[in-house]
CSV table of C-alpha atoms in Angstrom, one decimal:
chain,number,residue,atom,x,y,z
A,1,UNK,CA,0.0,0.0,0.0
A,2,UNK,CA,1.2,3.5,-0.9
A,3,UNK,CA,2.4,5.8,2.4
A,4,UNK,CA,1.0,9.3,2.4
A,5,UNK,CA,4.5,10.6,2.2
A,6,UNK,CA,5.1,8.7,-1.4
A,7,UNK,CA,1.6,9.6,-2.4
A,8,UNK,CA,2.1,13.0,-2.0
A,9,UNK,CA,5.7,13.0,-3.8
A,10,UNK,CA,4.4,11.8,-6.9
A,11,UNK,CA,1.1,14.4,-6.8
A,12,UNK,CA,3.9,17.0,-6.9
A,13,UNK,CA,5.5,15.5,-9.5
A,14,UNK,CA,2.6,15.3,-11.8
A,15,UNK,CA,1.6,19.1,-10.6
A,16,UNK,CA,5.6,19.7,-11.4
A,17,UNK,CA,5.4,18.3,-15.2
A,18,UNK,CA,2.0,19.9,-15.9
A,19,UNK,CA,3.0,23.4,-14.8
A,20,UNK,CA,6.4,22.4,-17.3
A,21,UNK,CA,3.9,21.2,-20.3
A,22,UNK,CA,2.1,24.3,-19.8
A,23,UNK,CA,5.1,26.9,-19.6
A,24,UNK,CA,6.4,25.0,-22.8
A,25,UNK,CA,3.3,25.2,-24.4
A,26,UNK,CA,3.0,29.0,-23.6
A,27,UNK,CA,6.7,29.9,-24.9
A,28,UNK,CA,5.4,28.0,-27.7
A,29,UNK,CA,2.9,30.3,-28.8
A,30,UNK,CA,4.7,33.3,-27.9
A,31,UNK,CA,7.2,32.8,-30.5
A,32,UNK,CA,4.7,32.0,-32.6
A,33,UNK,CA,3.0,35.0,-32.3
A,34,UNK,CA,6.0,37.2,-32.6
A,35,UNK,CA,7.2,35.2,-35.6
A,36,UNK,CA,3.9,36.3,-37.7
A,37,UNK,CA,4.5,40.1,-35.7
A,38,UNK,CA,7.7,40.8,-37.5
A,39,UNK,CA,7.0,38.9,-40.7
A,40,UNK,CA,4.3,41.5,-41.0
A,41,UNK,CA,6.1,44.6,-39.7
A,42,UNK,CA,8.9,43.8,-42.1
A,43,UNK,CA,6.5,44.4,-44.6
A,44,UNK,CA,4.9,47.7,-44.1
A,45,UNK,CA,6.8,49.6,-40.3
A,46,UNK,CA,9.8,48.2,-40.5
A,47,UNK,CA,10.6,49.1,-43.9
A,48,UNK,CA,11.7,52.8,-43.1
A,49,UNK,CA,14.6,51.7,-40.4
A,50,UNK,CA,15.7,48.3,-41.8
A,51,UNK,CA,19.2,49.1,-44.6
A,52,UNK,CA,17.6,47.6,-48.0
A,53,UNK,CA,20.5,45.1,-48.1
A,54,UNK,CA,19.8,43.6,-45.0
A,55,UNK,CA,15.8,43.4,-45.0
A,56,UNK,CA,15.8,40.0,-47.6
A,57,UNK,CA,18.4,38.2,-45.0
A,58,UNK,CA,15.6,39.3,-42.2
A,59,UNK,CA,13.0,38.2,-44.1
A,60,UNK,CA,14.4,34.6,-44.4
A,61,UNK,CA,15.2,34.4,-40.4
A,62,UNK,CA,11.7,35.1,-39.9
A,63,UNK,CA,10.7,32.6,-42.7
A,64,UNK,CA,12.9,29.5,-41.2
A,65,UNK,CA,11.8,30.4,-38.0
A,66,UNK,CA,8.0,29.9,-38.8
A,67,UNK,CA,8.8,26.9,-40.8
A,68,UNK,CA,10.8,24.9,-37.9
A,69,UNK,CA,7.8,25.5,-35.8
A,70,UNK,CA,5.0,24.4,-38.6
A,71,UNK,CA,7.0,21.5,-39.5
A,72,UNK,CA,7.0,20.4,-35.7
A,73,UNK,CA,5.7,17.1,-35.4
A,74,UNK,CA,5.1,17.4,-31.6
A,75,UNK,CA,5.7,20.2,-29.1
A,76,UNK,CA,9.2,20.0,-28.0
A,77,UNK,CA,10.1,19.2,-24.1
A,78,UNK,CA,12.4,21.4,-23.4
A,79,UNK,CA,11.7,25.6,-23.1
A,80,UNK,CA,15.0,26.6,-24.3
A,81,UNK,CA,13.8,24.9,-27.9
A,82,UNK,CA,12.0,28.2,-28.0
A,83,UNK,CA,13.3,31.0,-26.0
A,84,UNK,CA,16.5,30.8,-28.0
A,85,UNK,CA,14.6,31.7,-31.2
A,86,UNK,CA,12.6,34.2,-29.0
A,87,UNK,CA,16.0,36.3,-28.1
A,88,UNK,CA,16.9,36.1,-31.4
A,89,UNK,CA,14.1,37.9,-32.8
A,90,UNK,CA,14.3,40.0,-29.8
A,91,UNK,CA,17.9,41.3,-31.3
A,92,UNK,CA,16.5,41.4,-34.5
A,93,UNK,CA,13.4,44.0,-33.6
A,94,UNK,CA,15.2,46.2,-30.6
A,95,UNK,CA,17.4,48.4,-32.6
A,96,UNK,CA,14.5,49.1,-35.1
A,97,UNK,CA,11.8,49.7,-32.7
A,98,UNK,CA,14.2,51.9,-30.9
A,99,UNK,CA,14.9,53.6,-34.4
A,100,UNK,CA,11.1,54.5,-34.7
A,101,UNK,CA,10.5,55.7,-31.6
A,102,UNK,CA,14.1,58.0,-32.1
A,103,UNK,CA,12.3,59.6,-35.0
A,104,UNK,CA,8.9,59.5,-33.5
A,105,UNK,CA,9.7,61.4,-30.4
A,106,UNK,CA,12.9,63.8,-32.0
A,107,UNK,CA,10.0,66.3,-33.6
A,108,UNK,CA,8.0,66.9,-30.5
A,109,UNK,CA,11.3,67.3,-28.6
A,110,UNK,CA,12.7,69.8,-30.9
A,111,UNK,CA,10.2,71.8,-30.8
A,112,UNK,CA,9.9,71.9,-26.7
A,113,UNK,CA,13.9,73.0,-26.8
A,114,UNK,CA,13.3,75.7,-29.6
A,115,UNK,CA,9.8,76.9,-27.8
A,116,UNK,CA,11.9,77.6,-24.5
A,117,UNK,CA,14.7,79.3,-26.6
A,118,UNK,CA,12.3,81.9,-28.0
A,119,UNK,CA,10.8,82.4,-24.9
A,120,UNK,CA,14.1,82.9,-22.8
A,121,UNK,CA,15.3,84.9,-25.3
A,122,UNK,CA,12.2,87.1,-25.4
A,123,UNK,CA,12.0,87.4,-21.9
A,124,UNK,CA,15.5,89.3,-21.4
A,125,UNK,CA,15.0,91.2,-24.9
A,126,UNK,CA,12.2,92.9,-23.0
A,127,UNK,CA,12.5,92.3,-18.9
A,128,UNK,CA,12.7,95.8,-17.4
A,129,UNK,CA,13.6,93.8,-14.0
A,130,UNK,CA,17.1,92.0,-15.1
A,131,UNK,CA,20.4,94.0,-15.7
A,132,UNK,CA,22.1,94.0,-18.8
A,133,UNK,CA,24.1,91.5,-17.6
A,134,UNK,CA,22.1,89.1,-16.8
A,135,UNK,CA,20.6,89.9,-20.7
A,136,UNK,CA,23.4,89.3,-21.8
A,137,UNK,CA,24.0,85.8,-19.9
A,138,UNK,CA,20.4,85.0,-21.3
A,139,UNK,CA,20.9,85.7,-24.8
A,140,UNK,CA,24.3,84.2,-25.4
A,141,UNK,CA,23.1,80.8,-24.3
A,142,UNK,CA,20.0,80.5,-26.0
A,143,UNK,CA,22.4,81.4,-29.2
A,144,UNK,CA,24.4,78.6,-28.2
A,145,UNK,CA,22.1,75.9,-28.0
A,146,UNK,CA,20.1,77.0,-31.0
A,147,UNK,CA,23.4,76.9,-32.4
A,148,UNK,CA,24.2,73.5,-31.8
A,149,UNK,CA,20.4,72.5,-32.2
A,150,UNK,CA,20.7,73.8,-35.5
A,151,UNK,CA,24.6,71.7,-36.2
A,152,UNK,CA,22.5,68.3,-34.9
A,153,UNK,CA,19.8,68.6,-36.6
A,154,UNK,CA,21.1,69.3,-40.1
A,155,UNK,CA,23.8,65.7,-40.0
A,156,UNK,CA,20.2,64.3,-38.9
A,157,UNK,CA,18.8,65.6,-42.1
A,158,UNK,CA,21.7,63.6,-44.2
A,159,UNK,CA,21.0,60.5,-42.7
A,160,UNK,CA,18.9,57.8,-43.7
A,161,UNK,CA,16.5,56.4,-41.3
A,162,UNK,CA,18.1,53.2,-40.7
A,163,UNK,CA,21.4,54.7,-40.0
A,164,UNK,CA,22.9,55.7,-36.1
A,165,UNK,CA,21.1,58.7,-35.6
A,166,UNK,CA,23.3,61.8,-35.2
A,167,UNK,CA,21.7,63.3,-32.3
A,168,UNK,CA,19.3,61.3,-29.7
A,169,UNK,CA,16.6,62.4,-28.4
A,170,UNK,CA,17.9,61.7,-24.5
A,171,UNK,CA,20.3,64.6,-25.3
A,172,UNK,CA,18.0,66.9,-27.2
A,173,UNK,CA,15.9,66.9,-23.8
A,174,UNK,CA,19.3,67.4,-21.5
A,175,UNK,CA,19.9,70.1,-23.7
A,176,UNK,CA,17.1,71.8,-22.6
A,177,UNK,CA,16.6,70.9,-18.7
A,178,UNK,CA,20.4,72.5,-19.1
A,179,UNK,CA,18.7,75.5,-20.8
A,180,UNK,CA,16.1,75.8,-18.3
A,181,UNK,CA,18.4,74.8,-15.4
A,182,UNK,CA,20.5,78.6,-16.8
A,183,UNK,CA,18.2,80.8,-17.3
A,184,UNK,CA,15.3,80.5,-15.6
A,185,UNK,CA,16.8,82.1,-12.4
A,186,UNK,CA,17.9,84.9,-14.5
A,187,UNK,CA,14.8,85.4,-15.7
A,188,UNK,CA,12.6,84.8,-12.8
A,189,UNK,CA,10.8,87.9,-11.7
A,190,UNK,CA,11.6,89.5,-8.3
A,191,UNK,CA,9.1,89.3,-5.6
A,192,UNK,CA,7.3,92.1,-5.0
A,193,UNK,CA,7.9,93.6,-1.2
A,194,UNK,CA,4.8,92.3,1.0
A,195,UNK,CA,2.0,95.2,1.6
A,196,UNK,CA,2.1,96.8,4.7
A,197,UNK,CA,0.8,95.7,7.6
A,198,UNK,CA,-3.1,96.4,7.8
A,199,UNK,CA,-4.4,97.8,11.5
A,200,UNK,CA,-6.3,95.4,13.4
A,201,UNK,CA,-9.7,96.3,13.4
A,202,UNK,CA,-10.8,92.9,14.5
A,203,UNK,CA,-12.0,95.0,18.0
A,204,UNK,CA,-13.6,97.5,16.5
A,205,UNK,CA,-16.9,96.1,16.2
A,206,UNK,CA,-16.8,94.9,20.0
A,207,UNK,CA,-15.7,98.5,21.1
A,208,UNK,CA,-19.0,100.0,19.3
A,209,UNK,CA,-21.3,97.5,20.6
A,210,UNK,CA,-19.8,98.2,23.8
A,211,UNK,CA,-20.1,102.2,23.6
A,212,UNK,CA,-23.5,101.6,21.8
A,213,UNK,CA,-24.6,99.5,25.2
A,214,UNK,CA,-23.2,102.4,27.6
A,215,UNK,CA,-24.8,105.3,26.3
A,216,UNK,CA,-28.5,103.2,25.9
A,217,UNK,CA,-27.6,103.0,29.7
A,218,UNK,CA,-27.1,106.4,30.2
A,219,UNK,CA,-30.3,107.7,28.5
A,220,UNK,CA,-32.3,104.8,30.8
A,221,UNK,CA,-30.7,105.9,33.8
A,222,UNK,CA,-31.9,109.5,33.0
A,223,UNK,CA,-35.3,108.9,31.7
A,224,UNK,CA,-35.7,106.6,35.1
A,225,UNK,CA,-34.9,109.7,36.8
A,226,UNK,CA,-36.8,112.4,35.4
A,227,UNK,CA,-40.0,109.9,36.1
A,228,UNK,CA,-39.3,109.1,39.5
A,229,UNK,CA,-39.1,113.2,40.0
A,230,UNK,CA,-42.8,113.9,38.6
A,231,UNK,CA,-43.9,111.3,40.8
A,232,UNK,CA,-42.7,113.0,43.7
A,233,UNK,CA,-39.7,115.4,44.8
A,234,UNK,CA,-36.1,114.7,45.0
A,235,UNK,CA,-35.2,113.2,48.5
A,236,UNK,CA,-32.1,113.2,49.9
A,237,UNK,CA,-31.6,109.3,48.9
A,238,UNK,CA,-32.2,110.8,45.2
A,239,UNK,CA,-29.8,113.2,45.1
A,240,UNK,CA,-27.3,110.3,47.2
A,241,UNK,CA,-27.7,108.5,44.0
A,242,UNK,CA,-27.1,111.0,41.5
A,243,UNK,CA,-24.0,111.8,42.7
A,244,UNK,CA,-22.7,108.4,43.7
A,245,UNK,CA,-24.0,107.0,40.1
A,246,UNK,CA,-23.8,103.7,41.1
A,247,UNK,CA,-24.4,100.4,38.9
A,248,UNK,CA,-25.3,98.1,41.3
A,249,UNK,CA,-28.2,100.6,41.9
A,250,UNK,CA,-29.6,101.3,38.6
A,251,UNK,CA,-29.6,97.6,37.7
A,252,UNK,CA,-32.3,97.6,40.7
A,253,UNK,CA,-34.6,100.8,39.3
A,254,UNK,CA,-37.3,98.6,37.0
A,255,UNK,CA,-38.7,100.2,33.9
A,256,UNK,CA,-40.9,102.7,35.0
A,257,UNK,CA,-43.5,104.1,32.3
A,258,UNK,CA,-44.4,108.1,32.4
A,259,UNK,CA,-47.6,108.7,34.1
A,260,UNK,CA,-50.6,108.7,32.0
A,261,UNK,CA,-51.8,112.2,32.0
A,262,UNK,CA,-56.0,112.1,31.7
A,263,UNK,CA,-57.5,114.2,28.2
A,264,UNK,CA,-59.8,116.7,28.7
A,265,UNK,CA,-62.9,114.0,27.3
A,266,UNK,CA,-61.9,111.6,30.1
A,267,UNK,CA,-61.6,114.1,32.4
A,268,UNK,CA,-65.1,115.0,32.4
A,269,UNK,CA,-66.1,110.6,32.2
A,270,UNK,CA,-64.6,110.6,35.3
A,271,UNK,CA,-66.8,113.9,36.5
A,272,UNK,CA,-70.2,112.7,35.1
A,273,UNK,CA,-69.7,108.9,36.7
């Protein structure tokens, strides 16, 4: 009878060749995939980067590549079977597909650097804030990079597509971080002086609420007064508490309403009841 241990050994074994089966079968169809992707590309996008004397030879790798694989009379066992064809075509596409995105890319980039000369240079042409120095350090490196922008992009002109390019687009761009790296301090505006400081007026409300409150007090105390002279004289307490002009008193005095003085109609009401 079969132990647990040796079962489990040869489960792992079978999970071990199935997961090699299906790697296999998967580089398998990768090449094959990317077989049919150049044969086509050398037809039509490869055509501008590959040197007419060499695109027949590439044309054949591609061709004795696809027939190994269609001629196959079983899927091979072992991976490298395929991955070596794989890095070949690998070294066959890199170079071009670097060559097309090279000339993709060098227009847009070009025009960035030449963009940011024209506006450096326009900038100290008219800046009333920088010296004539600092002009000057302005204008004389824009001139040189245009310069050599200009030198670069003419040998570029003379070349054929599928030749080394004469300038790369990695130094077109460290061209211009070293433009903007130069004269963008020069050129940067000076901060204007900060305003001066504004008076606090965040009291000012409080302070007229509060003066607003002491004078309402002021014309209660004195209305309170007047009234509690009609109703009768002045007493000595009265006149105690006009001159001390306490608070704690007239928060005591209530609101006390004027007198109703009768009209002459109710006047004689009050005689004929």
């Amino acid at each position: 009878m079969t132990s647990v241990t040796e079962a489990c050994e040869v489960e792992m074994a079978m999970k071990k060749l199935d997961d090699d089966i299906a790697n296999i079968q998967n580089t398998r169809n990768f090449l094959e995939t990317s077989i049919y992707d150049v044969r086509d590309k050398l037809e039509d996008q490869y055509i501008p980067v590959v040197d007419p004397k060499k695109l027949n030879g590439l044309k054949d790798s591609i061709s004795q590549m696809m027939y190994k694989l269609e001629d196959e009379e079983e899927i091979s066992k072992d991976v490298v079977t395929y991955t070596r064809d794989i890095e070949i075509i690998k070294s066959m596409t890199k170079p071009l597909e670097k060559l097309i995105e090279e000339h993709r890319v060098r227009p847009q980039v070009v025009a960035v650097l030449s963009q940011q000369i024209n506006h450096y240079t326009s900038t100290a042409e008219k800046a009333e804030y920088m010296d004539d120095e600092k002009k000057k350090k302005v204008i004389d490196k824009c001139k040189n990079i245009q310069t050599w922008l200009k030198e670069k992009m003419a040998d570029q002109d003379k070349l054929p597509m599928w030749s080394k390019v004469a300038v790369a687009v990695s130094l077109i761009k460290h061209k211009c971080n070293e433009l903007n790296g130069f004269c963008m301090p020069l050129c940067k505006e000076p901060t204007p002086p900060p305003p001066p400081a504004a008076e606090d007026k965040t009291d000012a409300p409080a302070q007229a609420e509060e003066k607003w409150k002491l004078t309402s007090l002021q014309t209660l105390r004195k209305r309170q007064k007047m009234v509690a002279w009609r109703l009768r004289p002045p007493t000595a307490a009265d006149r105690l508490y006009l001159e001390d002009d306490r608070e704690n008193e007239m928060e005591e005095i209530t609101h006390i309403d004027e007198p109703h003085t009768p009209s002459g109609d109710e006047k004689r009401k009050s005689t004929d009841c």
